[in-house]
PDB file of C-alpha atoms in Angstrom:
ATOM      1  CA  MET A   1      13.049 -69.846 -23.535  1.00 70.00           C
ATOM      2  CA  LEU A   2      13.256 -66.302 -22.109  1.00 71.00           C
ATOM      3  CA  VAL A   3      13.567 -67.743 -18.613  1.00 75.00           C
ATOM      4  CA  ASP A   4      16.438 -69.969 -19.733  1.00 79.00           C
ATOM      5  CA  VAL A   5      18.280 -67.016 -21.248  1.00 79.00           C
ATOM      6  CA  ALA A   6      17.720 -64.924 -18.128  1.00 75.00           C
ATOM      7  CA  ARG A   7      18.843 -67.810 -15.898  1.00 77.00           C
ATOM      8  CA  MET A   8      22.017 -68.284 -17.953  1.00 82.00           C
ATOM      9  CA  LEU A   9      22.864 -64.576 -17.962  1.00 81.00           C
ATOM     10  CA  SER A  10      22.104 -64.206 -14.247  1.00 77.00           C
ATOM     11  CA  LYS A  11      24.263 -67.208 -13.357  1.00 80.00           C
ATOM     12  CA  GLU A  12      27.092 -65.976 -15.569  1.00 83.00           C
ATOM     13  CA  PHE A  13      26.940 -62.548 -13.938  1.00 81.00           C
ATOM     14  CA  GLY A  14      26.770 -63.986 -10.418  1.00 81.00           C
ATOM     15  CA  ASP A  15      29.679 -66.344 -10.987  1.00 82.00           C
ATOM     16  CA  SER A  16      31.887 -63.640 -12.478  1.00 84.00           C
ATOM     17  CA  VAL A  17      31.164 -61.191  -9.648  1.00 84.00           C
ATOM     18  CA  ALA A  18      31.719 -63.873  -6.998  1.00 84.00           C
ATOM     19  CA  ALA A  19      35.119 -64.705  -8.513  1.00 84.00           C
ATOM     20  CA  VAL A  20      36.275 -61.079  -8.378  1.00 85.00           C
ATOM     21  CA  GLU A  21      34.577 -60.362  -5.052  1.00 84.00           C
ATOM     22  CA  SER A  22      36.343 -63.251  -3.304  1.00 81.00           C
ATOM     23  CA  ASP A  23      39.536 -61.149  -3.235  1.00 81.00           C
ATOM     24  CA  ALA A  24      37.807 -58.066  -1.773  1.00 77.00           C
ATOM     25  CA  THR A  25      38.951 -57.133   1.692  1.00 80.00           C
ATOM     26  CA  SER A  26      36.181 -54.793   2.820  1.00 93.00           C
ATOM     27  CA  ALA A  27      32.466 -54.262   2.445  1.00 93.00           C
ATOM     28  CA  PRO A  28      32.932 -50.999   0.485  1.00 93.00           C
ATOM     29  CA  ASP A  29      35.272 -52.866  -1.886  1.00 93.00           C
ATOM     30  CA  ARG A  30      32.592 -55.524  -2.405  1.00 93.00           C
ATOM     31  CA  LEU A  31      29.957 -52.873  -3.174  1.00 93.00           C
ATOM     32  CA  ALA A  32      32.346 -51.141  -5.583  1.00 91.00           C
ATOM     33  CA  ILE A  33      32.971 -54.447  -7.378  1.00 91.00           C
ATOM     34  CA  ARG A  34      29.217 -55.010  -7.687  1.00 90.00           C
ATOM     35  CA  ILE A  35      28.638 -51.504  -9.075  1.00 91.00           C
ATOM     36  CA  ASP A  36      31.416 -51.835 -11.657  1.00 91.00           C
ATOM     37  CA  ALA A  37      30.320 -55.337 -12.656  1.00 90.00           C
ATOM     38  CA  MET A  38      26.671 -54.337 -12.999  1.00 89.00           C
ATOM     39  CA  VAL A  39      27.431 -51.380 -15.301  1.00 89.00           C
ATOM     40  CA  ASP A  40      29.802 -53.529 -17.378  1.00 88.00           C
ATOM     41  CA  PHE A  41      27.304 -56.412 -17.549  1.00 87.00           C
ATOM     42  CA  LEU A  42      24.453 -54.159 -18.648  1.00 85.00           C
ATOM     43  CA  MET A  43      26.629 -52.514 -21.292  1.00 85.00           C
ATOM     44  CA  ALA A  44      27.466 -55.972 -22.646  1.00 85.00           C
ATOM     45  CA  ASN A  45      23.831 -57.133 -22.345  1.00 84.00           C
ATOM     46  CA  PRO A  46      21.733 -54.037 -23.106  1.00 80.00           C
ATOM     47  CA  PHE A  47      18.445 -55.966 -23.302  1.00 82.00           C
ATOM     48  CA  TYR A  48      18.812 -57.758 -19.961  1.00 78.00           C
ATOM     49  CA  HIS A  49      16.632 -55.197 -18.167  1.00 74.00           C
ATOM     50  CA  ARG A  50      13.850 -55.585 -20.745  1.00 77.00           C
ATOM     51  CA  LEU A  51      14.146 -59.365 -20.475  1.00 77.00           C
ATOM     52  CA  MET A  52      13.851 -59.307 -16.680  1.00 78.00           C
ATOM     53  CA  VAL A  53      10.897 -56.898 -16.781  1.00 76.00           C
ATOM     54  CA  GLU A  54       9.096 -59.252 -19.165  1.00 78.00           C
ATOM     55  CA  ILE A  55       9.832 -62.250 -16.956  1.00 75.00           C
ATOM     56  CA  ILE A  56       8.792 -60.450 -13.770  1.00 74.00           C
ATOM     57  CA  GLY A  57       5.545 -59.436 -15.463  1.00 74.00           C
ATOM     58  CA  ASP A  58       4.649 -63.045 -16.318  1.00 71.00           C
ATOM     59  CA  GLU A  59       3.290 -64.172 -12.966  1.00 69.00           C
ATOM     60  CA  THR A  60       1.691 -67.269 -14.486  1.00 77.00           C
ATOM     61  CA  ASP A  61       4.952 -68.967 -15.495  1.00 76.00           C
ATOM     62  CA  PRO A  62       6.217 -71.084 -12.572  1.00 79.00           C
ATOM     63  CA  LEU A  63       9.753 -71.148 -14.007  1.00 76.00           C
ATOM     64  CA  ALA A  64       9.796 -67.353 -14.149  1.00 74.00           C
ATOM     65  CA  ALA A  65       8.558 -67.118 -10.567  1.00 77.00           C
ATOM     66  CA  GLU A  66      11.240 -69.579  -9.443  1.00 78.00           C
ATOM     67  CA  LEU A  67      13.968 -67.642 -11.252  1.00 76.00           C
ATOM     68  CA  ILE A  68      12.928 -64.346  -9.674  1.00 77.00           C
ATOM     69  CA  ASN A  69      12.649 -65.899  -6.202  1.00 79.00           C
ATOM     70  CA  VAL A  70      16.068 -67.562  -6.410  1.00 80.00           C
ATOM     71  CA  TRP A  71      17.705 -64.504  -7.986  1.00 78.00           C
ATOM     72  CA  MET A  72      16.260 -62.099  -5.423  1.00 82.00           C
ATOM     73  CA  SER A  73      16.901 -64.299  -2.394  1.00 85.00           C
ATOM     74  CA  LYS A  74      20.550 -64.836  -3.385  1.00 88.00           C
ATOM     75  CA  THR A  75      21.062 -61.182  -4.264  1.00 88.00           C
ATOM     76  CA  LEU A  76      19.469 -59.895  -1.077  1.00 92.00           C
ATOM     77  CA  GLU A  77      21.451 -62.348   1.045  1.00 93.00           C
ATOM     78  CA  ILE A  78      24.647 -61.034  -0.547  1.00 92.00           C
ATOM     79  CA  TYR A  79      23.649 -57.429   0.149  1.00 93.00           C
ATOM     80  CA  ARG A  80      22.676 -58.334   3.734  1.00 95.00           C
ATOM     81  CA  SER A  81      26.079 -59.943   4.279  1.00 94.00           C
ATOM     82  CA  ILE A  82      27.946 -56.995   2.741  1.00 94.00           C
ATOM     83  CA  ILE A  83      26.062 -54.513   4.906  1.00 95.00           C
ATOM     84  CA  ALA A  84      26.469 -56.635   8.059  1.00 96.00           C
ATOM     85  CA  ALA A  85      30.200 -57.000   7.398  1.00 94.00           C
ATOM     86  CA  GLY A  86      30.504 -53.277   6.771  1.00 94.00           C
ATOM     87  CA  VAL A  87      28.670 -52.430   9.984  1.00 95.00           C
ATOM     88  CA  ALA A  88      30.882 -54.888  11.903  1.00 96.00           C
ATOM     89  CA  GLU A  89      34.086 -53.438  10.422  1.00 93.00           C
ATOM     90  CA  GLY A  90      32.850 -49.863  10.889  1.00 93.00           C
ATOM     91  CA  THR A  91      32.909 -48.982   7.182  1.00 92.00           C
ATOM     92  CA  LEU A  92      29.149 -48.921   6.496  1.00 92.00           C
ATOM     93  CA  ARG A  93      26.157 -47.851   8.473  1.00 89.00           C
ATOM     94  CA  PRO A  94      23.156 -50.137   8.872  1.00 91.00           C
ATOM     95  CA  VAL A  95      20.860 -49.608   5.905  1.00 90.00           C
ATOM     96  CA  ASP A  96      18.033 -51.541   4.305  1.00 91.00           C
ATOM     97  CA  PRO A  97      19.503 -54.179   1.964  1.00 92.00           C
ATOM     98  CA  TYR A  98      16.405 -54.123  -0.278  1.00 91.00           C
ATOM     99  CA  PHE A  99      16.649 -50.383  -0.866  1.00 91.00           C
ATOM    100  CA  THR A 100      20.434 -50.581  -1.229  1.00 92.00           C
ATOM    101  CA  PHE A 101      20.095 -53.188  -3.961  1.00 91.00           C
ATOM    102  CA  LEU A 102      17.285 -51.260  -5.681  1.00 89.00           C
ATOM    103  CA  ALA A 103      19.274 -48.026  -5.616  1.00 91.00           C
ATOM    104  CA  ILE A 104      22.433 -49.618  -6.996  1.00 90.00           C
ATOM    105  CA  MET A 105      20.520 -51.605  -9.599  1.00 88.00           C
ATOM    106  CA  GLY A 106      18.582 -48.532 -10.738  1.00 87.00           C
ATOM    107  CA  LEU A 107      21.681 -46.350 -10.996  1.00 87.00           C
ATOM    108  CA  CYS A 108      23.566 -49.016 -12.925  1.00 86.00           C
ATOM    109  CA  GLU A 109      20.718 -50.065 -15.223  1.00 84.00           C
ATOM    110  CA  LYS A 110      19.990 -46.594 -16.455  1.00 80.00           C
ATOM    111  CA  TYR A 111      23.514 -45.658 -17.514  1.00 80.00           C
ATOM    112  CA  LEU A 112      23.368 -47.159 -20.990  1.00 77.00           C
ATOM    113  CA  GLN A 113      19.948 -45.739 -21.867  1.00 73.00           C
ATOM    114  CA  ALA A 114      20.590 -42.343 -20.303  1.00 73.00           C
ATOM    115  CA  SER A 115      23.972 -41.943 -21.991  1.00 71.00           C
ATOM    116  CA  LYS A 116      22.170 -42.260 -25.331  1.00 70.00           C
ATOM    117  CA  LEU A 117      20.034 -39.255 -24.345  1.00 69.00           C
ATOM    118  CA  PHE A 118      23.196 -37.197 -23.937  1.00 65.00           C
ATOM    119  CA  ASP A 119      24.397 -38.368 -27.340  1.00 62.00           C
ATOM    120  CA  ARG A 120      21.135 -37.176 -28.904  1.00 60.00           C
ATOM    121  CA  ASP A 121      21.478 -33.801 -27.230  1.00 57.00           C
ATOM    122  CA  GLY A 122      24.789 -33.274 -28.975  1.00 60.00           C
ATOM    123  CA  VAL A 123      26.904 -33.654 -25.867  1.00 60.00           C
ATOM    124  CA  GLU A 124      30.352 -34.597 -27.062  1.00 64.00           C
ATOM    125  CA  TRP A 125      32.523 -36.539 -24.668  1.00 59.00           C
ATOM    126  CA  ASP A 126      36.252 -35.886 -24.835  1.00 62.00           C
ATOM    127  CA  GLU A 127      36.819 -39.558 -24.115  1.00 60.00           C
ATOM    128  CA  SER A 128      35.878 -43.038 -25.251  1.00 68.00           C
ATOM    129  CA  SER A 129      32.619 -44.630 -24.151  1.00 77.00           C
ATOM    130  CA  ALA A 130      34.689 -46.955 -21.916  1.00 79.00           C
ATOM    131  CA  ASP A 131      36.266 -43.913 -20.245  1.00 81.00           C
ATOM    132  CA  THR A 132      32.859 -42.303 -19.784  1.00 80.00           C
ATOM    133  CA  ALA A 133      31.521 -45.544 -18.301  1.00 83.00           C
ATOM    134  CA  ALA A 134      34.521 -45.683 -15.945  1.00 87.00           C
ATOM    135  CA  ARG A 135      33.825 -42.127 -14.803  1.00 85.00           C
ATOM    136  CA  TYR A 136      30.157 -43.009 -14.269  1.00 86.00           C
ATOM    137  CA  LYS A 137      31.064 -46.109 -12.241  1.00 90.00           C
ATOM    138  CA  GLY A 138      33.347 -43.943 -10.107  1.00 89.00           C
ATOM    139  CA  PHE A 139      30.530 -41.459  -9.620  1.00 87.00           C
ATOM    140  CA  VAL A 140      28.070 -44.179  -8.547  1.00 89.00           C
ATOM    141  CA  ARG A 141      30.651 -45.758  -6.217  1.00 90.00           C
ATOM    142  CA  SER A 142      31.268 -42.391  -4.612  1.00 87.00           C
ATOM    143  CA  LEU A 143      27.566 -41.604  -4.382  1.00 86.00           C
ATOM    144  CA  ILE A 144      26.712 -44.949  -2.778  1.00 88.00           C
ATOM    145  CA  LEU A 145      29.731 -45.354  -0.530  1.00 86.00           C
ATOM    146  CA  GLU A 146      29.812 -41.809   0.750  1.00 84.00           C
ATOM    147  CA  GLY A 147      26.095 -42.083   1.431  1.00 80.00           C
ATOM    148  CA  LEU A 148      26.339 -45.519   3.081  1.00 70.00           C
ATOM    149  CA  GLY A 149      29.777 -45.110   4.580  1.00 70.00           C
ATOM    150  CA  ALA A 150      30.189 -44.916   8.326  1.00 69.00           C
ATOM    151  CA  VAL A 151      32.208 -41.717   8.136  1.00 62.00           C
ATOM    152  CA  PRO A 152      31.079 -39.315  10.868  1.00 58.00           C
ATOM    153  CA  ALA A 153      29.294 -36.280   9.499  1.00 53.00           C
ATOM    154  CA  ALA A 154      31.113 -32.989   9.852  1.00 50.00           C
ATOM    155  CA  ALA A 155      29.933 -30.852  12.745  1.00 47.00           C
ATOM    156  CA  PRO A 156      27.555 -28.128  11.647  1.00 48.00           C
ATOM    157  CA  PRO A 157      29.182 -24.692  11.530  1.00 50.00           C
ATOM    158  CA  ASN A 158      28.584 -22.517  14.558  1.00 52.00           C
ATOM    159  CA  ARG A 159      26.988 -19.069  14.333  1.00 47.00           C
ATOM    160  CA  LYS A 160      30.326 -17.304  14.487  1.00 50.00           C
ATOM    161  CA  GLN A 161      31.601 -19.240  11.483  1.00 45.00           C
ATOM    162  CA  LEU A 162      28.390 -18.511   9.552  1.00 45.00           C
ATOM    163  CA  SER A 163      28.417 -14.768  10.280  1.00 46.00           C
ATOM    164  CA  GLY A 164      31.955 -14.445   8.892  1.00 48.00           C
ATOM    165  CA  ASN A 165      30.958 -15.902   5.536  1.00 43.00           C
ATOM    166  CA  LYS A 166      29.792 -13.569   2.837  1.00 43.00           C
ATOM    167  CA  LEU A 167      27.444 -14.929   0.238  1.00 38.00           C
TER     168      LEU A 167
END
């Protein structure tokens, strides 16, 4: 039954992202859509991570193994295609699709749980939880895309520039 629930949720998520992503014009846009969708999905389905961890841990269930294999192969193929398209269009640099997916997934999965830690610490947001989530999604998009983007790094300052700066 857990596998069926996970399969349904995974398919629903994949279909909804694919529908939005079909209008994206660039690889960075596609990554941004995936980041936003993943945070939104996990906020709507806060126990999805726990469900997937339980399924991944059950190596004896052939249905669970099939779900993970299909889910991962489709997901990694999507990330490979996004990265390849980005490299071809000059908007992304070549990076490992496995690590890219893991990094994005980890950043997105932890938002809901980590935001509760801030609530416990008495941090008061001057905005709604939706606004805070939107700011977080923007932060993750910036973090990922500026780190993966193919923007040339600024030239290091020369000695003359450094000696004029006072710390």
